[in-house]
Coordinates of C-alpha atoms and ligand atoms in Angstrom, one line a residue:
M1 CA 66.9 3.8 -24.8
C2 CA 68.4 1.0 -23.5
I3 CA 72.4 0.9 -23.0
I4 CA 73.7 -2.7 -22.2
V5 CA 76.6 -1.8 -20.6
T6 CA 77.9 -5.1 -19.9
Y7 CA 77.9 -8.9 -20.5
R8 CA 79.8 -9.7 -17.8
C9 CA 77.4 -11.0 -14.5
P10 CA 78.0 -13.2 -11.3
M11 CA 75.0 -14.8 -11.4
R12 CA 74.3 -18.0 -13.3
C13 CA 71.1 -18.1 -14.6
K14 CA 69.0 -20.9 -16.0
M15 CA 66.6 -19.3 -18.5
C16 CA 70.2 -16.8 -19.1
N17 CA 73.3 -17.5 -20.4
I18 CA 74.6 -14.3 -20.6
W19 CA 77.2 -15.0 -17.6
A20 CA 78.7 -17.7 -20.1
N21 CA 79.6 -15.1 -22.4
P22 CA 80.9 -12.3 -20.6
T23 CA 82.3 -8.7 -23.0
L24 CA 86.0 -8.0 -22.2
K25 CA 86.3 -5.0 -19.7
E26 CA 88.1 -2.9 -21.6
K27 CA 86.6 -3.4 -24.4
E28 CA 83.1 -2.2 -22.9
I29 CA 81.5 1.3 -24.0
T30 CA 83.0 3.9 -22.4
P31 CA 80.9 7.0 -20.7
E32 CA 83.2 9.4 -23.3
E33 CA 81.0 6.8 -26.0
I34 CA 77.2 6.4 -24.1
K35 CA 77.9 10.7 -24.8
L36 CA 78.0 10.5 -28.5
L37 CA 74.2 9.1 -27.7
P38 CA 70.8 10.8 -28.3
N39 CA 68.5 12.3 -26.0
V40 CA 65.2 10.6 -25.2
K41 CA 62.9 10.6 -22.5
F42 CA 63.7 7.6 -20.7
I43 CA 67.2 5.3 -20.0
N44 CA 67.6 1.9 -19.0
I45 CA 70.7 0.8 -18.2
T46 CA 70.8 -2.9 -18.1
G47 CA 73.7 -6.1 -18.5
G48 CA 74.4 -8.2 -18.0
E49 CA 74.8 -7.1 -14.5
P50 CA 75.7 -3.2 -14.7
F51 CA 77.4 -2.8 -11.3
V52 CA 80.0 -4.7 -12.5
R53 CA 81.5 -1.6 -14.1
E54 CA 83.2 0.1 -11.8
D55 CA 82.6 3.6 -13.9
L56 CA 78.7 2.8 -13.3
D57 CA 78.2 6.2 -11.1
K58 CA 80.3 8.5 -14.6
I59 CA 77.7 6.0 -16.8
I60 CA 74.7 7.3 -14.9
E61 CA 75.5 10.6 -14.6
I62 CA 75.6 11.3 -18.7
C63 CA 72.6 9.7 -19.0
F64 CA 71.4 11.9 -16.8
T65 CA 72.1 14.7 -19.3
K66 CA 70.4 12.8 -22.0
A67 CA 66.8 11.5 -20.1
S68 CA 65.3 12.8 -17.2
R69 CA 64.4 8.9 -16.3
V70 CA 67.2 6.7 -15.5
V71 CA 66.7 3.5 -14.3
I72 CA 68.6 0.4 -13.8
S73 CA 68.1 -3.2 -13.9
T74 CA 70.0 -5.2 -11.8
S75 CA 70.5 -8.6 -9.8
G76 CA 71.2 -6.7 -6.6
W77 CA 74.3 -9.1 -5.7
Y78 CA 76.3 -5.8 -5.1
E79 CA 74.5 -4.9 -2.2
E80 CA 76.7 -1.7 -0.9
K81 CA 77.2 -1.1 -4.8
V82 CA 73.7 -0.4 -5.6
I83 CA 73.2 2.0 -2.0
E84 CA 75.3 4.0 -2.8
I85 CA 74.8 4.7 -6.3
A86 CA 70.9 5.7 -4.7
E87 CA 73.0 7.6 -2.3
K88 CA 75.0 9.1 -5.0
F89 CA 71.4 9.9 -7.4
P90 CA 68.2 9.9 -5.3
N91 CA 66.5 10.3 -8.5
I92 CA 67.4 7.2 -10.3
G93 CA 64.9 4.2 -10.7
I94 CA 66.0 0.7 -9.7
R95 CA 64.6 -2.7 -10.3
I96 CA 65.7 -5.9 -8.9
S97 CA 65.3 -9.5 -10.9
I98 CA 63.8 -11.7 -8.9
E99 CA 62.6 -15.0 -10.0
G100 CA 60.7 -16.9 -6.7
L101 CA 60.1 -16.6 -3.4
A102 CA 63.2 -17.5 -1.2
E103 CA 64.4 -20.9 -2.9
K104 CA 62.8 -20.6 -6.3
N105 CA 64.9 -17.3 -6.4
D106 CA 68.2 -18.6 -5.7
E107 CA 67.8 -22.0 -7.6
L108 CA 66.7 -20.5 -11.0
R109 CA 69.6 -17.7 -10.3
G110 CA 72.1 -20.0 -9.5
R111 CA 73.5 -18.6 -6.6
P112 CA 72.3 -18.8 -3.0
G113 CA 71.1 -15.8 -1.1
G114 CA 70.2 -13.7 -3.9
F115 CA 66.5 -13.3 -2.5
D116 CA 67.5 -11.9 0.6
K117 CA 69.9 -9.6 -0.9
G118 CA 67.2 -8.3 -3.7
L119 CA 65.0 -7.9 -0.8
R120 CA 67.6 -6.8 1.6
I121 CA 68.3 -3.3 -1.0
L122 CA 64.7 -3.0 -1.6
K123 CA 64.0 -2.3 1.9
K124 CA 66.8 -0.2 2.4
L125 CA 66.0 2.1 -0.8
K126 CA 62.5 2.5 0.2
E127 CA 63.9 3.8 4.0
M128 CA 66.4 6.4 1.6
G129 CA 63.2 7.5 0.7
L130 CA 64.0 6.5 -2.7
K131 CA 60.6 6.8 -5.2
D132 CA 61.1 4.4 -8.4
I133 CA 61.4 0.8 -7.2
G134 CA 61.1 -2.8 -7.7
F135 CA 61.3 -6.0 -8.1
G136 CA 61.3 -8.3 -11.7
I137 CA 59.9 -11.6 -12.1
T138 CA 60.8 -13.4 -15.4
V139 CA 58.0 -16.2 -15.6
S140 CA 59.6 -19.4 -16.9
N141 CA 57.8 -23.1 -16.3
N142 CA 57.8 -23.5 -12.9
N143 CA 58.2 -20.3 -10.8
S144 CA 54.3 -19.0 -11.6
A145 CA 52.9 -19.5 -8.8
D146 CA 55.8 -17.6 -6.8
M147 CA 55.2 -14.5 -9.1
L148 CA 51.5 -14.7 -7.5
A149 CA 53.3 -14.4 -3.7
L150 CA 55.5 -11.6 -5.1
Y151 CA 53.0 -9.8 -6.5
D152 CA 51.7 -9.4 -3.0
L153 CA 54.9 -8.6 -1.7
S154 CA 55.3 -5.6 -4.0
L155 CA 51.4 -4.2 -2.9
S156 CA 52.6 -4.8 0.7
L157 CA 55.8 -3.0 0.1
G158 CA 53.9 -0.1 -2.0
M159 CA 56.8 -0.8 -5.0
E160 CA 56.8 -1.6 -8.7
F161 CA 56.0 -5.2 -9.6
A162 CA 57.1 -6.1 -13.6
T163 CA 56.6 -9.1 -15.0
A164 CA 58.3 -10.9 -18.3
A165 CA 58.3 -14.5 -19.7
F166 CA 61.3 -16.1 -21.2
H167 CA 62.3 -15.8 -24.1
N168 CA 64.8 -17.1 -26.5
S169 CA 66.9 -14.5 -28.2
Y170 CA 70.5 -13.6 -29.5
Y171 CA 70.7 -11.5 -26.1
F172 CA 70.1 -14.5 -24.0
H173 CA 72.0 -16.7 -26.1
K174 CA 69.3 -19.4 -25.1
Y175 CA 67.1 -21.0 -28.1
D176 CA 65.3 -23.7 -26.1
N177 CA 63.2 -21.1 -23.4
V178 CA 59.9 -22.7 -24.2
I179 CA 57.1 -22.5 -21.7
D180 CA 55.8 -26.0 -22.0
N181 CA 53.3 -25.8 -18.9
K182 CA 50.9 -23.3 -20.6
E183 CA 47.9 -23.7 -18.7
E184 CA 49.4 -23.5 -15.4
V185 CA 51.6 -20.2 -16.3
C186 CA 48.8 -18.7 -18.1
G187 CA 45.8 -19.5 -15.5
N188 CA 48.7 -17.9 -12.4
F189 CA 49.2 -14.5 -15.0
E190 CA 45.4 -14.6 -15.5
K191 CA 45.1 -14.5 -11.6
L192 CA 47.7 -12.0 -11.8
V193 CA 45.4 -9.7 -14.6
N194 CA 42.3 -9.8 -12.0
L195 CA 44.3 -9.1 -9.2
Q196 CA 45.7 -6.0 -10.8
L197 CA 42.2 -5.0 -12.2
K198 CA 41.3 -4.4 -8.8
E199 CA 44.0 -2.1 -7.5
N200 CA 43.1 1.7 -7.7
H201 CA 45.5 2.9 -9.9
P202 CA 45.4 3.4 -13.3
K203 CA 48.5 2.3 -13.9
S204 CA 48.0 -1.3 -12.6
W205 CA 44.7 -1.6 -15.1
F206 CA 47.9 -1.1 -18.1
R207 CA 50.0 -3.9 -16.5
A208 CA 47.0 -5.8 -16.7
Y209 CA 47.1 -5.3 -20.0
F210 CA 50.8 -5.6 -20.5
N211 CA 50.2 -9.5 -18.4
R212 CA 47.4 -10.0 -20.8
G213 CA 50.1 -9.6 -23.5
L214 CA 52.3 -12.0 -21.8
I215 CA 49.6 -14.9 -21.7
N216 CA 48.9 -14.1 -25.9
Y217 CA 52.4 -14.5 -26.1
I218 CA 52.4 -17.2 -24.3
E219 CA 49.8 -18.8 -26.2
G220 CA 51.7 -17.7 -29.5
N221 CA 49.8 -15.7 -30.6
K222 CA 50.2 -13.0 -32.7
R223 CA 50.9 -9.7 -31.1
L224 CA 48.3 -7.5 -29.5
L225 CA 50.0 -4.1 -30.9
P226 CA 52.7 -3.4 -33.7
C227 CA 56.4 -4.0 -33.2
E228 CA 58.0 -0.8 -33.5
A229 CA 61.6 -1.4 -32.5
G230 CA 63.9 0.5 -34.0
L231 CA 61.8 3.4 -34.4
V232 CA 59.9 3.9 -30.8
N233 CA 63.0 2.4 -29.4
F234 CA 66.7 1.3 -29.8
F235 CA 69.0 -1.2 -28.0
V236 CA 73.3 0.2 -27.6
E237 CA 75.4 -3.1 -27.4
P238 CA 78.5 -3.3 -25.1
Y239 CA 80.6 -2.8 -28.1
G240 CA 79.3 0.0 -29.6
D241 CA 76.6 -2.1 -31.6
I242 CA 72.5 -0.5 -32.5
Y243 CA 70.2 -2.9 -32.2
P244 CA 66.6 -2.1 -32.4
C245 CA 65.5 -4.2 -29.2
N246 CA 67.2 -7.5 -27.8
G247 CA 64.4 -10.2 -29.1
L248 CA 66.0 -11.4 -32.4
E249 CA 67.5 -14.9 -32.9
E250 CA 69.8 -15.7 -36.7
K251 CA 67.4 -18.2 -37.5
Y252 CA 64.5 -15.9 -38.0
W253 CA 66.8 -12.4 -38.8
M254 CA 69.3 -10.4 -37.1
E255 CA 70.7 -7.0 -38.6
K256 CA 71.9 -4.0 -36.3
M257 CA 71.5 -0.6 -37.6
G258 CA 75.4 1.0 -37.5
N259 CA 77.4 1.0 -34.8
I260 CA 78.2 3.8 -32.6
R261 CA 82.3 3.4 -32.6
E262 CA 82.3 3.0 -36.2
T263 CA 79.4 6.0 -37.2
P264 CA 80.0 8.6 -34.1
D265 CA 77.3 10.3 -35.0
F266 CA 73.9 8.8 -33.9
Q267 CA 71.6 10.6 -36.0
Q268 CA 73.7 9.3 -39.1
I269 CA 73.2 5.9 -37.6
W270 CA 69.3 6.8 -37.2
N271 CA 68.8 7.9 -40.6
S272 CA 70.9 5.9 -42.9
E273 CA 69.4 3.5 -45.0
Q274 CA 70.6 0.2 -43.2
A275 CA 68.2 1.6 -40.9
E276 CA 65.0 1.9 -42.7
K277 CA 66.0 -1.8 -43.6
V278 CA 65.7 -2.9 -40.4
R279 CA 62.9 -1.3 -39.8
N280 CA 61.4 -3.1 -42.5
L281 CA 62.5 -6.8 -41.3
V282 CA 60.9 -5.7 -38.0
R283 CA 57.7 -4.5 -39.7
N284 CA 57.5 -8.0 -41.0
C285 CA 59.6 -9.7 -37.8
P286 CA 57.8 -13.2 -36.8
K287 CA 58.9 -13.7 -33.3
N288 CA 55.9 -11.9 -31.8
C289 CA 57.8 -11.2 -28.6
W290 CA 55.9 -9.3 -25.3
M291 CA 58.8 -8.1 -23.1
V292 CA 58.6 -4.5 -21.8
G293 CA 60.9 -2.8 -23.4
T294 CA 59.3 -3.0 -26.9
A295 CA 55.7 -3.3 -26.1
S296 CA 55.4 0.1 -23.5
P297 CA 56.7 2.7 -25.6
V298 CA 53.7 0.9 -28.7
M299 CA 51.3 0.8 -25.8
K300 CA 51.5 4.8 -25.3
K301 CA 52.1 5.0 -28.3
Y302 CA 48.6 2.9 -29.6
I303 CA 46.6 4.4 -26.3
Q304 CA 43.3 3.3 -27.4
G305 CA 42.7 -0.5 -27.4
P306 CA 45.1 -0.8 -23.8
L307 CA 42.9 1.8 -23.1
I308 CA 39.3 0.1 -24.3
W309 CA 40.4 -3.5 -22.7
S310 CA 41.1 -1.8 -19.6
G311 CA 38.3 0.3 -18.8
T312 CA 35.8 -2.4 -20.0
N313 CA 37.6 -4.7 -17.5
K314 CA 38.0 -2.7 -14.7
L315 CA 34.0 -2.3 -14.8
R316 CA 33.9 -5.8 -15.2
S317 CA 36.3 -6.2 -12.4
L318 CA 33.7 -4.1 -10.5
M319 CA 31.0 -6.1 -11.2
G320 CA 32.8 -9.1 -9.9
K321 CA 33.2 -10.4 -13.1
P322 CA 37.3 -12.2 -14.6
A323 CA 38.4 -9.9 -16.9
V324 CA 38.0 -10.9 -20.6
L325 CA 41.4 -11.4 -22.2
D326 CA 40.2 -12.1 -25.6
I327 CA 38.9 -9.2 -26.8
K328 CA 40.6 -7.8 -30.0
Y329 CA 41.5 -3.9 -29.9
N330 CA 44.4 -4.3 -32.6
T331 CA 45.1 -1.5 -34.1
Ligands
SF4_401 S1 59.2 -8.7 -32.7 FE1 60.1 -7.0 -32.3 S2 60.7 -7.0 -30.8 FE2 60.3 -9.4 -31.0 S3 62.3 -10.3 -32.2 FE3 61.2 -8.9 -33.7 S4 61.7 -6.7 -34.2 FE4 62.6 -7.6 -32.1

């Protein structure tokens, strides 16, 4: 379950217009309404910038009654608040969005000093002993080289490193996020795939599979695995709407499954005809996007394909050969 607690945000990112479309503070989902949501395996709290919420600690407290793993995605802009939350919830996961090295990050995020803040927080969280920490990059046209530098940095700091490619969607309020220097971007993702296959941990080989999926997406191909948004995951909007994913675009289709304020019984929403209708739309969705929120659950559900691909390519890596990206093991 991904809970978008606000669309307010202090950043001014070039690849995302959430900041220009903020939610009204007094109308955002409340901790009491979050209590109505179901128990799940994993909760991602995101935004906007979740740390603008003054009641974030209450929200987290409730989330930990619903899932054993809770991860907050943040820009890292509110340094002190992140540290306060980490002190209060040492089991919390924290992912900081960093879009490149200092100059590129601050240019893309539209606020100077963001890179330094992000890095400072991560180092502090590590000193504090938090285990579930890392940073994530959204790759657009001009930061894929920096992605490799950030990957090195994540290895040296012993932190998680998540990747995404920019997408168009209602969520980002962006419709011109198109990678037009595919060769360079896919080439850098391919380097990353080969580096991750060299690592010793199987988790990194699955990350390599995920990044192979991003190359596939950027090249405009069909998703590697079916999309089951609305079945294996869902998104809760700041005003209580339940959507299958955050990748929708009105020009293709855009329907919600229900609203937790209008129907304060989640099971009723989940089992409704409308939810089933949405799942049918998902089955035929033409977007083929590949974002961690909707790719990761199906990578686990249809483990065979990712397993065969990563196993085969790990062996190739051990023999000094590059990964074969186009082996298709679709389910
Ligand atoms: S492919 Fe899946 S995740 Fe992407 S917009 Fe369609 S339903 Fe959402």
